PDB file of C-alpha atoms in Angstrom:
ATOM      1  CA  MET A   1      19.067  -0.842  19.611  1.00 47.00           C
ATOM      2  CA  SER A   2      15.979   0.614  17.930  1.00 45.00           C
ATOM      3  CA  PHE A   3      15.521   0.342  14.204  1.00 45.00           C
ATOM      4  CA  VAL A   4      13.643   2.791  11.975  1.00 42.00           C
ATOM      5  CA  HIS A   5       9.927   2.070  11.946  1.00 40.00           C
ATOM      6  CA  PRO A   6       8.300   1.452   8.547  1.00 40.00           C
ATOM      7  CA  ARG A   7       5.788   3.887   7.145  1.00 42.00           C
ATOM      8  CA  PRO A   8       2.142   3.315   8.158  1.00 42.00           C
ATOM      9  CA  GLY A   9       0.574   0.578   6.086  1.00 43.00           C
ATOM     10  CA  VAL A  10       3.927  -0.841   4.945  1.00 39.00           C
ATOM     11  CA  PRO A  11       4.693  -4.357   6.260  1.00 41.00           C
ATOM     12  CA  ALA A  12       7.676  -4.569   8.575  1.00 53.00           C
ATOM     13  CA  ASP A  13      10.854  -5.855   6.914  1.00 76.00           C
ATOM     14  CA  PRO A  14      13.606  -6.406   9.515  1.00 81.00           C
ATOM     15  CA  TRP A  15      16.361  -6.465   6.876  1.00 84.00           C
ATOM     16  CA  CYS A  16      15.165  -3.221   5.281  1.00 89.00           C
ATOM     17  CA  GLN A  17      14.642  -1.557   8.673  1.00 89.00           C
ATOM     18  CA  ALA A  18      18.160  -2.512   9.731  1.00 91.00           C
ATOM     19  CA  ARG A  19      19.679  -1.125   6.526  1.00 93.00           C
ATOM     20  CA  ARG A  20      17.777   2.136   6.892  1.00 92.00           C
ATOM     21  CA  TRP A  21      18.793   2.419  10.569  1.00 91.00           C
ATOM     22  CA  TYR A  22      22.491   1.925   9.829  1.00 94.00           C
ATOM     23  CA  GLU A  23      22.491   4.298   6.879  1.00 93.00           C
ATOM     24  CA  ARG A  24      20.171   7.026   8.204  1.00 91.00           C
ATOM     25  CA  ALA A  25      20.545   7.007  11.992  1.00 88.00           C
ATOM     26  CA  LEU A  26      24.270   6.199  12.097  1.00 90.00           C
ATOM     27  CA  GLY A  27      25.424   7.267   8.651  1.00 91.00           C
ATOM     28  CA  TRP A  28      27.201   3.937   8.164  1.00 95.00           C
ATOM     29  CA  PRO A  29      27.430   2.633   4.582  1.00 96.00           C
ATOM     30  CA  THR A  30      26.170  -0.912   4.012  1.00 97.00           C
ATOM     31  CA  SER A  31      26.354  -3.465   1.225  1.00 95.00           C
ATOM     32  CA  GLY A  32      22.711  -2.616   0.476  1.00 91.00           C
ATOM     33  CA  GLU A  33      21.817  -6.246  -0.182  1.00 88.00           C
ATOM     34  CA  ALA A  34      21.302  -9.478   1.717  1.00 84.00           C
ATOM     35  CA  PRO A  35      23.229 -10.718   3.568  1.00 88.00           C
ATOM     36  CA  LEU A  36      23.617  -7.197   4.887  1.00 93.00           C
ATOM     37  CA  GLU A  37      27.182  -6.121   5.652  1.00 96.00           C
ATOM     38  CA  LEU A  38      28.726  -2.979   7.114  1.00 97.00           C
ATOM     39  CA  LEU A  39      31.558  -1.409   5.129  1.00 98.00           C
ATOM     40  CA  THR A  40      34.710  -0.645   7.100  1.00 98.00           C
ATOM     41  CA  GLY A  41      37.208   2.119   6.486  1.00 97.00           C
ATOM     42  CA  VAL A  42      34.579   4.827   5.989  1.00 96.00           C
ATOM     43  CA  ARG A  43      33.030   5.655   9.375  1.00 94.00           C
ATOM     44  CA  PHE A  44      34.882   3.023  11.390  1.00 95.00           C
ATOM     45  CA  ASP A  45      37.509   0.267  11.233  1.00 97.00           C
ATOM     46  CA  ALA A  46      37.158  -3.093  12.984  1.00 98.00           C
ATOM     47  CA  LEU A  47      39.410  -5.261  15.140  1.00 98.00           C
ATOM     48  CA  GLY A  48      38.499  -8.965  15.114  1.00 98.00           C
ATOM     49  CA  LEU A  49      39.279 -11.505  17.843  1.00 98.00           C
ATOM     50  CA  PRO A  50      38.331 -15.179  18.283  1.00 97.00           C
ATOM     51  CA  LEU A  51      35.329 -15.644  20.556  1.00 96.00           C
ATOM     52  CA  ASP A  52      37.310 -16.805  23.599  1.00 96.00           C
ATOM     53  CA  ALA A  53      39.800 -13.946  23.441  1.00 97.00           C
ATOM     54  CA  GLY A  54      37.138 -11.360  22.637  1.00 97.00           C
ATOM     55  CA  ALA A  55      34.933 -12.481  25.527  1.00 97.00           C
ATOM     56  CA  ALA A  56      37.917 -12.147  27.867  1.00 97.00           C
ATOM     57  CA  VAL A  57      38.490  -8.571  26.667  1.00 98.00           C
ATOM     58  CA  LEU A  58      34.849  -7.757  27.384  1.00 97.00           C
ATOM     59  CA  GLY A  59      35.386  -8.999  30.938  1.00 96.00           C
ATOM     60  CA  ARG A  60      38.243  -6.560  31.492  1.00 96.00           C
ATOM     61  CA  PRO A  61      37.790  -3.009  32.810  1.00 94.00           C
ATOM     62  CA  VAL A  62      38.664  -1.622  29.386  1.00 94.00           C
ATOM     63  CA  ARG A  63      36.305   0.742  27.599  1.00 92.00           C
ATOM     64  CA  THR A  64      35.272  -0.222  24.091  1.00 95.00           C
ATOM     65  CA  GLY A  65      33.063   1.115  21.348  1.00 93.00           C
ATOM     66  CA  PRO A  66      30.326  -1.014  19.745  1.00 95.00           C
ATOM     67  CA  VAL A  67      31.087  -4.749  19.542  1.00 97.00           C
ATOM     68  CA  ALA A  68      29.458  -7.220  17.132  1.00 97.00           C
ATOM     69  CA  PHE A  69      29.565 -11.033  17.216  1.00 97.00           C
ATOM     70  CA  ASP A  70      29.753 -12.913  13.904  1.00 96.00           C
ATOM     71  CA  ALA A  71      28.200 -16.277  14.751  1.00 93.00           C
ATOM     72  CA  ARG A  72      29.456 -18.038  11.631  1.00 92.00           C
ATOM     73  CA  ALA A  73      33.069 -16.968  12.021  1.00 92.00           C
ATOM     74  CA  ARG A  74      32.816 -17.126  15.851  1.00 95.00           C
ATOM     75  CA  ARG A  75      34.655 -13.837  16.006  1.00 97.00           C
ATOM     76  CA  LEU A  76      33.970 -10.622  17.904  1.00 98.00           C
ATOM     77  CA  TRP A  77      34.455  -7.351  16.030  1.00 98.00           C
ATOM     78  CA  PHE A  78      35.423  -4.285  18.060  1.00 98.00           C
ATOM     79  CA  LEU A  79      34.679  -1.088  16.147  1.00 97.00           C
ATOM     80  CA  LEU A  80      37.494   1.471  16.091  1.00 96.00           C
ATOM     81  CA  ALA A  81      37.805   5.005  14.785  1.00 94.00           C
ATOM     82  CA  ALA A  82      38.384   5.155  11.030  1.00 95.00           C
ATOM     83  CA  GLY A  83      42.100   5.088  10.242  1.00 94.00           C
ATOM     84  CA  SER A  84      42.995   2.819  13.177  1.00 95.00           C
ATOM     85  CA  ALA A  85      43.726  -0.143  10.892  1.00 96.00           C
ATOM     86  CA  ASP A  86      46.738   1.684   9.458  1.00 95.00           C
ATOM     87  CA  GLU A  87      48.043   2.447  12.946  1.00 93.00           C
ATOM     88  CA  LEU A  88      47.668  -1.056  14.386  1.00 95.00           C
ATOM     89  CA  PRO A  89      51.016  -2.587  13.267  1.00 94.00           C
ATOM     90  CA  GLU A  90      52.997   0.329  14.693  1.00 95.00           C
ATOM     91  CA  LEU A  91      50.882   0.324  17.855  1.00 94.00           C
ATOM     92  CA  LEU A  92      51.506  -3.401  18.385  1.00 96.00           C
ATOM     93  CA  ASP A  93      55.241  -2.818  17.942  1.00 96.00           C
ATOM     94  CA  TRP A  94      55.118   0.038  20.446  1.00 94.00           C
ATOM     95  CA  LEU A  95      53.327  -2.239  22.936  1.00 95.00           C
ATOM     96  CA  GLU A  96      56.020  -4.879  22.256  1.00 95.00           C
ATOM     97  CA  TRP A  97      53.594  -7.358  20.693  1.00 95.00           C
ATOM     98  CA  GLY A  98      54.896  -6.982  17.146  1.00 92.00           C
ATOM     99  CA  ALA A  99      57.050 -10.132  17.246  1.00 92.00           C
ATOM    100  CA  VAL A 100      54.345 -12.329  18.814  1.00 92.00           C
ATOM    101  CA  ALA A 101      51.964 -14.383  16.645  1.00 90.00           C
ATOM    102  CA  LEU A 102      48.474 -13.135  17.479  1.00 93.00           C
ATOM    103  CA  ASP A 103      45.118 -14.182  16.079  1.00 93.00           C
ATOM    104  CA  LEU A 104      44.013 -10.617  15.435  1.00 96.00           C
ATOM    105  CA  ALA A 105      42.314  -9.339  12.294  1.00 96.00           C
ATOM    106  CA  VAL A 106      41.864  -5.695  11.403  1.00 97.00           C
ATOM    107  CA  LEU A 107      39.680  -4.288   8.640  1.00 98.00           C
ATOM    108  CA  GLY A 108      40.003  -0.848   7.128  1.00 97.00           C
ATOM    109  CA  PRO A 109      39.071   0.490   3.665  1.00 97.00           C
ATOM    110  CA  GLY A 110      37.528  -2.204   1.478  1.00 97.00           C
ATOM    111  CA  GLY A 111      36.618  -4.496   4.386  1.00 98.00           C
ATOM    112  CA  ARG A 112      33.208  -5.752   5.479  1.00 97.00           C
ATOM    113  CA  ILE A 113      31.672  -7.265   8.585  1.00 97.00           C
ATOM    114  CA  ALA A 114      28.317  -9.006   8.954  1.00 96.00           C
ATOM    115  CA  ALA A 115      25.643  -6.508   9.994  1.00 95.00           C
ATOM    116  CA  PRO A 116      23.424  -7.615  12.876  1.00 93.00           C
ATOM    117  CA  VAL A 117      19.852  -7.858  11.589  1.00 89.00           C
ATOM    118  CA  PRO A 118      16.959  -8.896  13.897  1.00 77.00           C
ATOM    119  CA  THR A 119      15.724 -11.762  11.764  1.00 65.00           C
ATOM    120  CA  GLY A 120      16.603 -15.435  12.105  1.00 58.00           C
ATOM    121  CA  PRO A 121      18.660 -17.363  11.674  1.00 64.00           C
ATOM    122  CA  GLU A 122      20.885 -14.508  12.834  1.00 67.00           C
ATOM    123  CA  ARG A 123      24.356 -14.394  11.359  1.00 87.00           C
ATOM    124  CA  ALA A 124      25.512 -11.612  13.673  1.00 93.00           C
ATOM    125  CA  VAL A 125      24.330  -9.862  16.825  1.00 94.00           C
ATOM    126  CA  TRP A 126      25.379  -6.776  18.749  1.00 95.00           C
ATOM    127  CA  VAL A 127      27.122  -7.556  22.028  1.00 95.00           C
ATOM    128  CA  ARG A 128      27.553  -3.851  22.719  1.00 95.00           C
ATOM    129  CA  PRO A 129      25.277  -2.010  20.308  1.00 93.00           C
ATOM    130  CA  PRO A 130      25.979   1.424  18.834  1.00 91.00           C
ATOM    131  CA  ARG A 131      24.079   4.186  20.571  1.00 80.00           C
ATOM    132  CA  PRO A 132      24.008   7.303  18.405  1.00 70.00           C
ATOM    133  CA  GLY A 133      23.649  10.665  20.068  1.00 60.00           C
ATOM    134  CA  ARG A 134      22.763  13.768  18.146  1.00 48.00           C
ATOM    135  CA  ARG A 135      22.239  13.238  14.442  1.00 44.00           C
ATOM    136  CA  GLY A 136      25.566  13.151  12.660  1.00 46.00           C
ATOM    137  CA  VAL A 137      27.543  12.422  15.830  1.00 51.00           C
ATOM    138  CA  GLU A 138      29.563   9.210  15.719  1.00 62.00           C
ATOM    139  CA  PRO A 139      29.121   6.730  18.606  1.00 68.00           C
ATOM    140  CA  PRO A 140      32.266   6.853  20.779  1.00 82.00           C
ATOM    141  CA  LEU A 141      34.926   4.778  19.020  1.00 90.00           C
ATOM    142  CA  PRO A 142      38.418   3.992  20.360  1.00 92.00           C
ATOM    143  CA  VAL A 143      40.987   6.507  19.130  1.00 88.00           C
ATOM    144  CA  THR A 144      44.767   6.837  19.468  1.00 77.00           C
ATOM    145  CA  GLY A 145      46.083   8.475  22.610  1.00 62.00           C
ATOM    146  CA  LEU A 146      46.083   7.637  26.297  1.00 56.00           C
ATOM    147  CA  GLY A 147      42.645   8.345  27.648  1.00 55.00           C
ATOM    148  CA  GLY A 148      41.144   8.766  24.181  1.00 53.00           C
ATOM    149  CA  GLU A 149      39.610  12.050  23.159  1.00 57.00           C
ATOM    150  CA  GLY A 150      36.499  13.324  24.888  1.00 62.00           C
ATOM    151  CA  ASP A 151      34.178  10.366  25.506  1.00 70.00           C
ATOM    152  CA  ALA A 152      36.091   8.064  23.141  1.00 80.00           C
ATOM    153  CA  PRO A 153      37.775   4.959  24.599  1.00 89.00           C
ATOM    154  CA  ASP A 154      41.571   4.649  24.515  1.00 91.00           C
ATOM    155  CA  LEU A 155      42.769   2.640  21.499  1.00 94.00           C
ATOM    156  CA  ALA A 156      46.129   1.769  23.094  1.00 94.00           C
ATOM    157  CA  ARG A 157      44.505   0.186  26.140  1.00 94.00           C
ATOM    158  CA  LEU A 158      42.012  -1.744  24.024  1.00 96.00           C
ATOM    159  CA  VAL A 159      44.679  -3.075  21.663  1.00 96.00           C
ATOM    160  CA  GLY A 160      46.894  -3.968  24.621  1.00 96.00           C
ATOM    161  CA  ALA A 161      44.072  -5.950  26.231  1.00 97.00           C
ATOM    162  CA  ALA A 162      43.205  -7.596  22.896  1.00 97.00           C
ATOM    163  CA  ALA A 163      46.801  -8.684  22.308  1.00 97.00           C
ATOM    164  CA  THR A 164      47.132 -10.034  25.853  1.00 96.00           C
ATOM    165  CA  GLU A 165      43.921 -12.076  25.654  1.00 97.00           C
ATOM    166  CA  ALA A 166      44.589 -13.305  22.118  1.00 96.00           C
ATOM    167  CA  HIS A 167      47.991 -14.588  23.223  1.00 95.00           C
ATOM    168  CA  ARG A 168      46.571 -16.131  26.404  1.00 95.00           C
ATOM    169  CA  ALA A 169      43.771 -17.861  24.464  1.00 94.00           C
ATOM    170  CA  ARG A 170      46.257 -19.259  21.967  1.00 92.00           C
ATOM    171  CA  LEU A 171      48.394 -20.746  24.752  1.00 91.00           C
ATOM    172  CA  LEU A 172      45.348 -22.215  26.512  1.00 90.00           C
ATOM    173  CA  ARG A 173      44.109 -23.813  23.293  1.00 87.00           C
ATOM    174  CA  ALA A 174      47.515 -25.360  22.747  1.00 85.00           C
ATOM    175  CA  ARG A 175      47.556 -26.680  26.313  1.00 85.00           C
ATOM    176  CA  TRP A 176      44.101 -28.153  25.994  1.00 80.00           C
ATOM    177  CA  ALA A 177      45.088 -29.826  22.743  1.00 76.00           C
ATOM    178  CA  ARG A 178      48.150 -31.326  24.514  1.00 57.00           C
ATOM    179  CA  ARG A 179      50.590 -29.933  22.030  1.00 60.00           C
ATOM    180  CA  ARG A 180      53.059 -27.094  22.038  1.00 51.00           C
ATOM    181  CA  PRO A 181      53.001 -24.083  19.690  1.00 47.00           C
ATOM    182  CA  PRO A 182      55.486 -24.326  16.759  1.00 55.00           C
ATOM    183  CA  GLY A 183      59.131 -23.801  17.639  1.00 55.00           C
ATOM    184  CA  GLU A 184      58.921 -24.877  21.302  1.00 52.00           C
ATOM    185  CA  GLY A 185      56.181 -22.364  21.933  1.00 50.00           C
ATOM    186  CA  GLN A 186      56.382 -18.685  22.642  1.00 48.00           C
ATOM    187  CA  PRO A 187      56.978 -17.333  26.145  1.00 46.00           C
ATOM    188  CA  LEU A 188      54.077 -15.853  28.016  1.00 44.00           C
ATOM    189  CA  ALA A 189      54.964 -12.392  26.729  1.00 45.00           C
ATOM    190  CA  PHE A 190      52.670 -10.064  28.571  1.00 42.00           C
ATOM    191  CA  SER A 191      55.033  -7.106  27.939  1.00 45.00           C
ATOM    192  CA  TYR A 192      53.899  -3.527  28.288  1.00 40.00           C
ATOM    193  CA  ALA A 193      50.407  -4.317  26.963  1.00 40.00           C
ATOM    194  CA  SER A 194      49.410  -5.824  30.309  1.00 43.00           C
ATOM    195  CA  ARG A 195      50.655  -2.743  32.112  1.00 41.00           C
ATOM    196  CA  MET A 196      48.719  -0.512  29.734  1.00 41.00           C
ATOM    197  CA  SER A 197      45.542  -2.489  30.480  1.00 42.00           C
ATOM    198  CA  ALA A 198      46.238  -2.141  34.190  1.00 42.00           C
ATOM    199  CA  GLY A 199      46.532   1.616  33.849  1.00 43.00           C
ATOM    200  CA  THR A 200      50.323   2.019  33.920  1.00 40.00           C
ATOM    201  CA  ARG A 201      52.596   3.125  31.114  1.00 38.00           C
ATOM    202  CA  PRO A 202      56.159   2.314  30.014  1.00 36.00           C
ATOM    203  CA  ARG A 203      58.811   4.828  30.996  1.00 31.00           C
ATOM    204  CA  SER A 204      59.844   5.180  27.367  1.00 30.00           C
ATOM    205  CA  LEU A 205      56.401   6.441  26.336  1.00 31.00           C
ATOM    206  CA  THR A 206      56.381   9.980  25.025  1.00 30.00           C
ATOM    207  CA  LEU A 207      53.442  11.633  23.292  1.00 26.00           C
TER     208      LEU A 207
END
């Protein structure tokens, strides 16, 4: 990721350079003040997973958009196309994850995530940084629809993988802690989401 260079004779300010890069190169609104934050629901939404689950998703053959790591919250944020936050509950139901307790967070309008700024101590870093193309063109962000649209990743496959790994991580944490989840624990419900991640689709799917 390359930030905007300061004008000749002006001392470098990593925080200011980062803000200018987000706002000018990407067109992403920021909080405009330290600690710098990116505003969700305008140019993108964000899906948050615990570090263990998020790292597992990154290890899967599932395409994603930019991914940021919030070191303080120990959570990975996967950027999605704007409007995805409103679609997530219905999408989880469609993937048969709606009745399963998942440690997923989604931010749309009014939300904020920590903006990676190259100055220490770093609160957040880019795991998969945004790479803008032509000016005014959004980096590829996951959108609804099998296969995505154009170069955009497929939101259904990403959400399916996220739900699977969030559930798996929750069960592993419970096992390591030598205690069962509330109510005798939930079955290992890898439903249609696992098949979506593997590249198959439920017979009932119609688009």
